[in-house]
Amino acid sequence: MKNSNDKALFWASFLTLIAAGIGFSVRGAILGEWSKQFGFTMSELGLITGGGLVGFGITIIFFSFLADRVGYGPLMVIAFVLHFSSGVVTLAAGPVFQAYGKDATYWCLYIAMFLFALGNGTCEAVINPLTATLYPNEKTHWLNILHAGWPGGLILGALLGLTFNFIGNVPWQVQICAFLVPTVAYGVLMLGKTFPRSEAAASGVTLGDMLLEFASPILLLLLVLHAMVGYVELGTDSWISKITGTILENKNYGLMLFIWTSGLMFVLRFFAGPIVHQISPLGLLFCSSVLGTLGLLMLGQAQGALLVVLAATVYGFGKTFLWPTMLGVVSEQFPRGGALTLGAVGGVGMLSAGLLGGPGIGYKQDFFAKEKLERLDPAAYERFKAEHANRFLFFPEIAGLDGAKVGTLEDNGEKLSNDVAALQKSGRSLSDDKNLQTLDAWWGTSRGFAAQDRAPVKEAGLYGGRMALTYTAAVPAIMALGYLFLIFYFRAKGGYKAEVLTGHAAVDEKYTGGVAGPAEL
């Protein structure tokens, strides 16, 4: 029986993932609002969402080195400060836009998302080894319960989004700061509590022992594969509710689908153990990759609500087990790496999602939407293209569609008219807000083309989203080949077997298949 101190620490850890999930989910739901209000292209939104993941990866790796030496308590204080600061900086975006324009707002939101990611990463570096320390004989059981907090947060965030949409006219600032509620709750729960020493510190594993594990080619391959997991899972999830909402012509339907796939993840993660017993961790990873590939291909082509739901369900099954099972494989095959190898795997996944997944999928939407609109109506593309071009890695520089212009077309200038009226009612003139003045002048010259522009612009945006998902399906397809190689590799060695560091397995391994490390995201 755990004492009240340990229970409080565990449930506070659970709430950190609730906060992370809510923030991630709500941010994905309001990307359209940011696009309309600030005029961001999909590439720019992708870079902002990437900022919400890059810092996560950096921090996991960094604090994996320090957790055993600094202690859990001080790191959680840092995490709380980072989370709270991210909310403050996010709220500054509106005033920054009015005073300094789009470019400054981009950096304001990027920094806010980066701070949020740093807070998430700091928590992640603590809560996994903390839970393993609190429940040394039931690691897998309690780590699975712990990491149900992530999809739980995703569901809560999406439900909040639906509620706000139903109420109507709820500022995005209120929505994005919903994650501060569980943030304050975990801060209060951890206040004054006693944190235990980590397992690594108690077992005597040195930093040199951990670093030696990275000489293994198999671990390096697993790191590459997990980078792909980050790209296809978190990178896609940054966009999925927006893209499916566009396909279904209703952003609420996109949120409902996100709730459905997150619910699948929440429930199914409690059943990973029995599945692993039947087909092994690598078999589960292979099957998940195949389903992920099929789900994304189906989403890219699906017509009608029923087929979209089916495609999203297949994708949901595919993504559910990838992240936690990868960490389980690393934990079982490289136990001497301890927190460092697990932190490296989680960090690489997050860095890939932030640097490649979010921006890459955003770029693909811009690329194909531009290509489509130029074919359908070159004059319309000239009216709706963004002022500045964007690029991704070595791919060509392109000017995507300006989100503020597209949003104005969609509502026939209603929001723009309300914003101008509100500005004048406050006693200010239109010239006091250069961004609003520019958009208003553009609409004055483009309104006459609205009737003929509406259909091709809508078709181009839909095409961009569909093609982005279709091309993203190549990533899990490559992953499937990698896992197939590992299956044959271990079969040649006599079969997949977990390496044991301490001479005995955790009590719950015989029931769940032995995921001795964190089951992140």
C-alpha positions as a printed Julia matrix, in Angstrom:
521×3 Matrix{Float64}:
   0.0     0.0     0.0
   1.47    3.35   -1.03
   1.47    6.26    1.38
  -0.24    9.56    0.61
   3.06   11.19   -0.4
   3.75    8.62   -3.13
   0.15    8.64   -4.37
   0.23   12.42   -4.66
   3.46   12.27   -6.65
   2.04    9.67   -9.03
  -1.21   11.51   -9.72
   0.66   14.78  -10.09
   2.78   13.02  -12.73
  -0.42   11.83  -14.41
  -1.68   15.43  -14.52
   1.46   16.6   -16.3
   0.49   14.39  -19.25
  -3.1    15.62  -19.04
  -1.75   19.18  -19.34
   0.5    18.21  -22.27
  -2.35   16.44  -24.07
  -4.81   19.31  -23.6
  -2.27   21.84  -24.87
  -1.41   19.71  -27.91
  -5.04   18.98  -28.76
  -6.34   22.53  -28.36
  -3.44   23.96  -30.34
  -4.29   21.67  -33.26
  -7.93   22.78  -33.09
  -7.2    26.52  -33.25
  -4.64   26.51  -36.05
  -7.36   27.72  -38.38
  -8.07   30.67  -36.08
  -4.4    31.65  -36.05
  -4.29   31.36  -39.81
  -7.3    33.65  -40.26
  -6.37   36.21  -37.61
  -2.67   36.52  -38.34
  -2.48   35.48  -42.0
  -0.19   32.49  -41.53
   0.36   29.97  -44.3
   0.25   26.25  -43.57
   4.07   26.15  -43.65
   4.27   28.88  -41.01
   1.69   27.13  -38.83
   3.7    23.94  -39.23
   6.82   25.69  -37.97
   4.91   27.04  -34.96
   3.55   23.6   -34.08
   7.07   22.28  -34.57
   8.23   24.69  -31.89
   5.82   22.89  -29.59
   7.72   19.65  -30.13
  11.37   20.57  -30.73
  11.88   21.9   -27.22
  10.24   18.73  -25.89
  12.9    16.57  -27.52
  15.83   18.76  -26.48
  14.69   18.89  -22.87
  14.1    15.15  -22.52
  17.65   14.45  -23.67
  19.2    17.23  -21.58
  17.48   16.4   -18.32
  18.02   12.67  -18.81
  21.66   13.48  -18.04
  20.75   15.54  -14.96
  17.75   13.85  -13.36
  19.84   11.44  -11.28
  22.13   14.21  -10.06
  19.8    17.18   -9.6
  16.83   15.25   -8.23
  13.19   15.16   -9.27
  11.84   17.98   -7.09
  13.87   20.88   -8.53
  13.15   19.72  -12.09
   9.4    19.78  -11.46
   9.66   23.36  -10.18
  11.37   24.25  -13.47
   8.65   22.45  -15.4
   5.89   24.36  -13.63
   7.54   27.73  -14.3
   8.0    26.85  -17.99
   4.4    25.74  -18.42
   3.02   28.84  -16.75
   5.33   31.15  -18.72
   4.2    29.62  -22.01
   0.6    30.61  -21.22
   1.63   34.21  -20.49
   3.62   34.53  -23.73
   0.78   32.98  -25.76
  -1.66   35.59  -24.46
   0.67   38.31  -25.72
   0.17   37.27  -29.38
  -2.87   39.52  -29.97
  -1.28   42.74  -28.66
   2.0    41.89  -30.42
   0.14   41.49  -33.74
  -1.53   44.87  -33.37
   1.7    46.61  -32.42
   4.32   44.85  -34.53
   2.59   42.76  -37.18
   2.64   39.2   -38.47
   6.36   38.42  -38.25
   6.6    39.41  -34.58
   3.44   37.42  -33.82
   4.96   34.38  -35.46
   7.95   34.55  -33.13
   5.73   35.24  -30.12
   3.71   32.09  -30.75
   6.79   30.07  -31.65
   8.49   31.03  -28.37
   5.29   30.29  -26.43
   5.03   26.83  -27.97
   8.73   26.28  -27.35
   8.32   27.12  -23.66
   5.36   24.76  -23.47
   7.48   22.04  -25.04
  10.33   22.68  -22.6
   7.9    22.24  -19.72
   6.58   18.99  -21.21
  10.09   17.66  -21.78
  11.2    18.49  -18.25
   8.18   16.63  -16.88
   8.88   13.67  -19.16
  12.45   13.4   -17.92
  11.08   13.06  -14.38
   7.77   11.2   -14.38
   8.97    8.0   -16.08
  11.86    7.16  -13.71
   9.83    8.56  -10.8
   6.98    6.13  -11.48
   9.41    3.24  -11.91
  10.93    4.16   -8.55
   7.57    4.47   -6.8
   6.4     1.07   -8.15
   9.57   -1.02   -8.65
   7.69   -4.35   -8.73
   4.86   -3.22  -11.02
   6.59   -0.89  -13.45
   4.66   -1.76  -16.57
   1.26   -1.67  -14.92
   1.74    1.78  -13.44
   3.6     3.23  -16.42
   0.68    2.25  -18.63
  -1.72    3.93  -16.23
   0.54    6.99  -16.14
   0.7     7.34  -19.91
  -3.01    7.0   -20.36
  -2.86   10.66  -19.29
  -1.63   11.68  -22.76
  -4.63   10.47  -24.82
  -6.81   11.47  -21.88
  -5.54   15.02  -22.28
  -6.06   14.85  -26.05
  -9.68   13.85  -25.5
 -10.3    16.58  -22.92
  -8.73   19.19  -25.2
 -10.86   18.14  -28.16
 -14.02   18.08  -26.01
 -13.21   21.59  -24.81
 -12.81   22.63  -28.44
 -16.24   21.24  -29.33
 -17.76   22.96  -26.3
 -16.21   26.3   -27.2
 -17.39   25.93  -30.81
 -20.92   25.19  -29.58
 -20.9    28.24  -27.31
 -19.46   30.36  -30.09
 -17.24   33.44  -30.06
 -14.91   32.02  -27.39
 -11.49   33.64  -27.95
  -8.71   31.24  -28.85
  -6.72   32.72  -25.95
  -9.17   31.17  -23.5
  -9.04   27.83  -25.3
  -5.25   27.52  -25.51
  -4.78   28.36  -21.82
  -7.06   25.52  -20.68
  -3.9    23.47  -20.03
  -3.08   25.8   -17.12
  -5.8    24.16  -15.01
  -4.05   20.75  -14.71
  -0.73   22.62  -14.57
  -1.76   24.44  -11.4
  -3.22   21.18  -10.07
   0.03   19.22  -10.47
   1.98   22.1    -8.95
  -0.26   22.09   -5.87
  -0.12   18.29   -5.56
   3.69   18.22   -5.64
   4.1    21.13   -3.24
   5.89   20.03   -0.09
   6.16   16.38   -1.12
   9.27   14.21   -0.63
  10.78   12.83   -3.84
  12.61    9.46   -3.78
  16.06    8.77   -5.26
  15.99    7.38   -8.79
  16.5     3.7    -9.6
  19.61    4.51  -11.61
  21.2     6.36   -8.71
  20.42    3.47   -6.4
  21.65    0.72   -8.75
  25.07    2.21   -9.43
  24.84    2.39  -13.24
  27.34    5.01  -14.37
  27.01    7.54  -17.14
  29.83    5.78  -18.99
  27.88    2.49  -18.89
  24.87    4.24  -20.4
  26.87    5.92  -23.16
  28.47    2.62  -24.23
  25.06    1.35  -25.3
  25.03    3.84  -28.18
  27.84    1.88  -29.89
  25.23   -0.74  -30.89
  24.07   -0.54  -34.54
  20.69   -1.94  -33.48
  20.14    0.93  -31.04
  21.09    3.41  -33.75
  18.57    1.77  -36.09
  15.92    2.0   -33.4
  16.68    5.71  -33.01
  16.16    6.24  -36.75
  12.91    4.28  -36.68
  11.67    6.26  -33.71
  12.43    9.5   -35.52
   9.99    8.23  -38.15
   7.48    7.38  -35.42
   7.65   10.97  -34.19
   7.15   12.28  -37.71
   4.17   10.14  -38.56
   2.41   10.14  -35.17
   2.9    13.54  -33.58
   3.58   15.4   -36.81
   0.35   14.09  -38.31
  -1.63   14.63  -35.12
  -0.64   18.3   -35.18
  -2.68   18.6   -38.38
  -5.17   15.75  -38.41
  -8.22   17.51  -36.92
  -7.78   20.49  -39.25
  -7.35   18.34  -42.36
 -10.22   15.96  -41.58
 -12.4    18.95  -40.65
 -11.68   20.36  -44.13
 -12.46   17.02  -45.78
 -15.76   16.77  -43.89
 -16.46   20.5   -44.38
 -16.97   21.01  -40.66
 -14.21   21.62  -38.12
 -16.35   20.1   -35.36
 -16.4    16.8   -37.24
 -12.61   16.94  -37.41
 -12.48   17.35  -33.64
 -14.91   14.47  -33.15
 -12.7    12.2   -35.22
  -9.7    13.28  -33.16
 -11.61   12.4   -29.98
 -12.47    9.0   -31.49
  -8.86    8.11  -32.41
  -7.58    9.41  -29.06
 -10.2     7.3   -27.29
  -8.96    4.26  -29.18
  -5.43    5.03  -28.02
  -6.57    5.52  -24.42
  -8.35    2.14  -24.26
  -6.03    0.03  -26.41
  -2.87    0.91  -24.5
  -4.22   -1.09  -21.58
  -4.2    -4.21  -23.82
  -0.71   -3.99  -25.32
   0.63   -6.74  -23.03
  -1.6    -9.61  -24.21
  -0.96   -8.63  -27.84
   2.8    -8.58  -27.29
   2.57  -12.08  -25.79
   1.09  -13.34  -29.06
   3.19  -11.59  -31.72
   6.18  -10.04  -29.86
   6.92   -6.3   -29.57
   8.49   -6.17  -33.03
   5.5    -7.97  -34.54
   3.21   -5.38  -32.96
   5.36   -2.57  -34.36
   5.29   -4.09  -37.84
   1.51   -4.52  -37.83
   1.05   -0.99  -36.45
   3.19    0.47  -39.24
   1.21   -1.37  -41.9
  -2.07   -0.12  -40.43
  -0.68    3.41  -40.18
   0.27    3.31  -43.85
  -3.16    2.04  -44.9
  -4.96    4.56  -42.67
  -3.12    7.57  -44.1
  -3.59    6.37  -47.69
  -7.29    5.87  -47.03
  -7.63    9.33  -45.42
  -5.96   10.87  -48.45
  -8.55    9.34  -50.79
 -11.71    8.81  -48.69
 -14.96   10.32  -49.96
 -17.93   10.65  -47.63
 -18.21   10.68  -43.85
 -18.4     6.89  -43.4
 -15.19    6.21  -45.32
 -13.37    9.04  -43.55
 -14.34    7.6   -40.16
 -13.2     4.14  -41.27
  -9.89    5.53  -42.51
  -9.35    7.48  -39.28
 -10.09    4.32  -37.28
  -7.47    2.33  -39.19
  -4.99    5.17  -38.66
  -5.91    5.28  -34.95
  -5.18    1.57  -34.53
  -1.9     2.02  -36.37
  -0.52    4.89  -34.3
  -1.64    3.63  -30.87
   1.18    1.25  -30.0
   4.12    2.71  -31.91
   5.6     5.08  -29.34
   5.23    3.03  -26.14
   6.26   -0.25  -27.77
   9.41    1.35  -29.22
  10.39    2.52  -25.75
   9.63   -0.94  -24.42
  11.94   -2.56  -27.0
  14.78   -0.14  -26.15
  14.26   -0.73  -22.43
  14.31   -4.51  -22.88
  17.25   -4.7   -25.25
  19.45   -1.99  -23.7
  18.71   -1.97  -19.97
  22.15   -0.58  -19.09
  21.27    2.57  -20.98
  18.7     3.38  -18.31
  17.16    6.83  -18.48
  19.69    8.0   -21.06
  18.76    5.6   -23.86
  15.05    6.06  -23.15
  15.53    9.82  -23.07
  17.45    9.71  -26.35
  14.69    7.71  -28.05
  11.93    9.98  -26.78
  13.98   13.06  -27.6
  14.72   11.94  -31.16
  11.03   11.25  -31.73
  10.05   14.69  -30.49
  12.79   16.46  -32.44
  11.72   14.68  -35.61
   8.07   15.61  -35.03
   8.98   19.23  -34.4
  11.68   19.8   -37.01
  10.32   17.51  -39.74
   6.77   16.29  -39.08
   4.84   19.49  -38.31
   6.71   21.74  -40.79
   6.95   19.03  -43.47
   3.24   18.25  -43.49
   2.46   21.97  -43.47
   4.8    22.5   -46.44
   3.18   19.63  -48.34
  -0.24   21.23  -47.87
   1.06   24.55  -49.19
   2.87   22.91  -52.11
  -0.09   20.9   -53.39
  -2.66   23.64  -52.68
  -0.54   26.11  -54.67
  -0.08   23.6   -57.48
  -3.81   22.9   -57.62
  -4.95   26.54  -57.53
  -2.43   27.56  -60.18
  -3.89   24.87  -62.46
  -7.51   25.72  -61.71
  -7.28   29.52  -61.74
  -3.9    31.29  -61.97
  -5.53   34.67  -61.33
  -7.09   33.4   -58.09
  -3.71   32.11  -56.95
  -2.23   35.56  -57.51
  -4.97   37.04  -55.34
  -4.62   34.53  -52.49
  -0.91   33.76  -52.37
   1.05   34.74  -49.27
   3.31   37.78  -49.35
   6.37   35.77  -48.32
   7.52   32.39  -49.62
   8.53   29.45  -47.42
  10.75   26.43  -47.9
  11.34   23.1   -46.18
  14.76   21.44  -46.11
  16.08   21.18  -49.68
  12.64   21.43  -51.33
  11.83   24.45  -53.52
  10.67   27.74  -52.05
   6.95   28.34  -52.52
   4.34   30.96  -51.65
   1.39   29.16  -50.08
  -2.13   30.51  -49.64
  -2.54   33.37  -47.15
  -4.73   32.03  -44.33
  -6.24   35.43  -43.51
  -7.32   35.92  -47.12
  -8.77   32.41  -47.35
 -10.64   32.91  -44.05
 -12.07   36.21  -45.29
 -13.28   34.51  -48.46
 -14.86   31.66  -46.49
 -17.0    33.94  -44.3
 -17.48   36.54  -47.06
 -15.67   39.21  -45.05
 -17.89   38.94  -41.94
 -15.07   38.7   -39.41
 -13.11   41.43  -41.19
 -16.11   43.72  -41.08
 -16.62   43.03  -37.37
 -12.95   43.68  -36.64
 -13.02   47.0   -38.49
 -16.2    48.03  -36.67
 -14.71   47.08  -33.29
 -11.57   49.09  -34.06
 -13.54   52.19  -35.03
 -15.85   51.8   -32.04
 -12.79   51.94  -29.76
 -12.0    55.38  -31.15
  -9.11   54.27  -33.36
  -8.85   54.58  -37.12
  -8.14   51.8   -39.59
  -4.68   53.23  -40.2
  -3.8    52.41  -36.58
  -3.84   48.68  -37.43
  -1.67   48.18  -40.52
  -2.46   44.45  -40.8
  -6.21   45.03  -40.7
  -5.85   47.94  -43.1
  -3.93   45.78  -45.59
  -6.48   42.96  -45.39
  -9.38   45.39  -45.75
  -7.77   46.98  -48.83
  -7.19   43.53  -50.34
 -10.82   42.54  -49.76
 -11.97   45.77  -51.33
 -10.28   44.81  -54.6
 -10.93   41.04  -54.37
 -14.54   40.96  -53.2
 -15.82   41.21  -56.74
 -14.08   37.92  -57.57
 -15.32   36.08  -54.47
 -18.07   34.14  -56.2
 -15.71   32.7   -58.81
 -12.78   32.25  -56.38
 -14.64   30.38  -53.65
 -14.84   26.98  -55.38
 -11.23   26.73  -56.68
  -9.71   28.04  -53.43
 -11.73   25.51  -51.42
 -10.8    22.69  -53.79
  -7.12   23.64  -53.62
  -7.08   23.61  -49.8
  -8.81   20.22  -49.71
  -6.41   18.81  -52.29
  -3.41   20.08  -50.32
  -4.56   18.33  -47.15
  -5.35   15.06  -48.88
  -2.04   14.93  -50.72
  -0.11   15.76  -47.56
  -1.59   12.69  -45.83
  -1.04   10.51  -48.89
   2.65   11.35  -49.13
   3.1    11.03  -45.35
   2.02    7.36  -45.68
   5.48    6.64  -47.12
   7.0     7.1   -43.66
   5.21    4.22  -41.85
   5.75    2.08  -44.96
   9.52    2.51  -44.55
   9.15    1.83  -40.83
   7.43   -1.47  -41.59
  10.45   -2.57  -43.64
  12.75   -1.63  -40.75
  10.74   -3.65  -38.25
  10.61   -6.59  -40.64
  14.41   -6.52  -40.8
  14.61   -6.53  -36.99
  12.19   -9.48  -36.79
  14.46  -11.55  -39.05
  17.57  -10.32  -37.19
  16.33  -11.49  -33.81
  14.95  -14.72  -35.28
  18.45  -15.49  -36.57
  19.72  -15.0   -33.0
  17.2   -17.45  -31.56
  14.22  -15.16  -31.07
  13.37  -11.9   -29.36
  14.28  -11.98  -25.65
  14.41   -9.19  -23.1
  17.82   -8.52  -21.55
  17.72   -8.43  -17.74
  20.02   -6.04  -15.9
  19.3    -6.88  -12.28
  19.03  -10.65  -12.5
  15.27  -10.79  -12.14
  12.29   -9.45  -14.02
   9.71   -7.07  -12.63
   6.69   -8.84  -11.17
   4.26   -7.56  -13.81
   6.39   -8.57  -16.8
   4.95  -12.05  -16.8
   1.5   -10.57  -17.36
   2.18   -7.77  -19.82
   5.15   -8.76  -21.9
   7.66   -6.65  -20.03
   7.8    -3.01  -21.01
  10.26   -1.98  -18.34
  10.49    1.63  -19.42
   8.19    4.54  -20.08
   5.3     4.23  -22.47
   5.43    7.83  -23.68
   2.79    9.49  -25.77
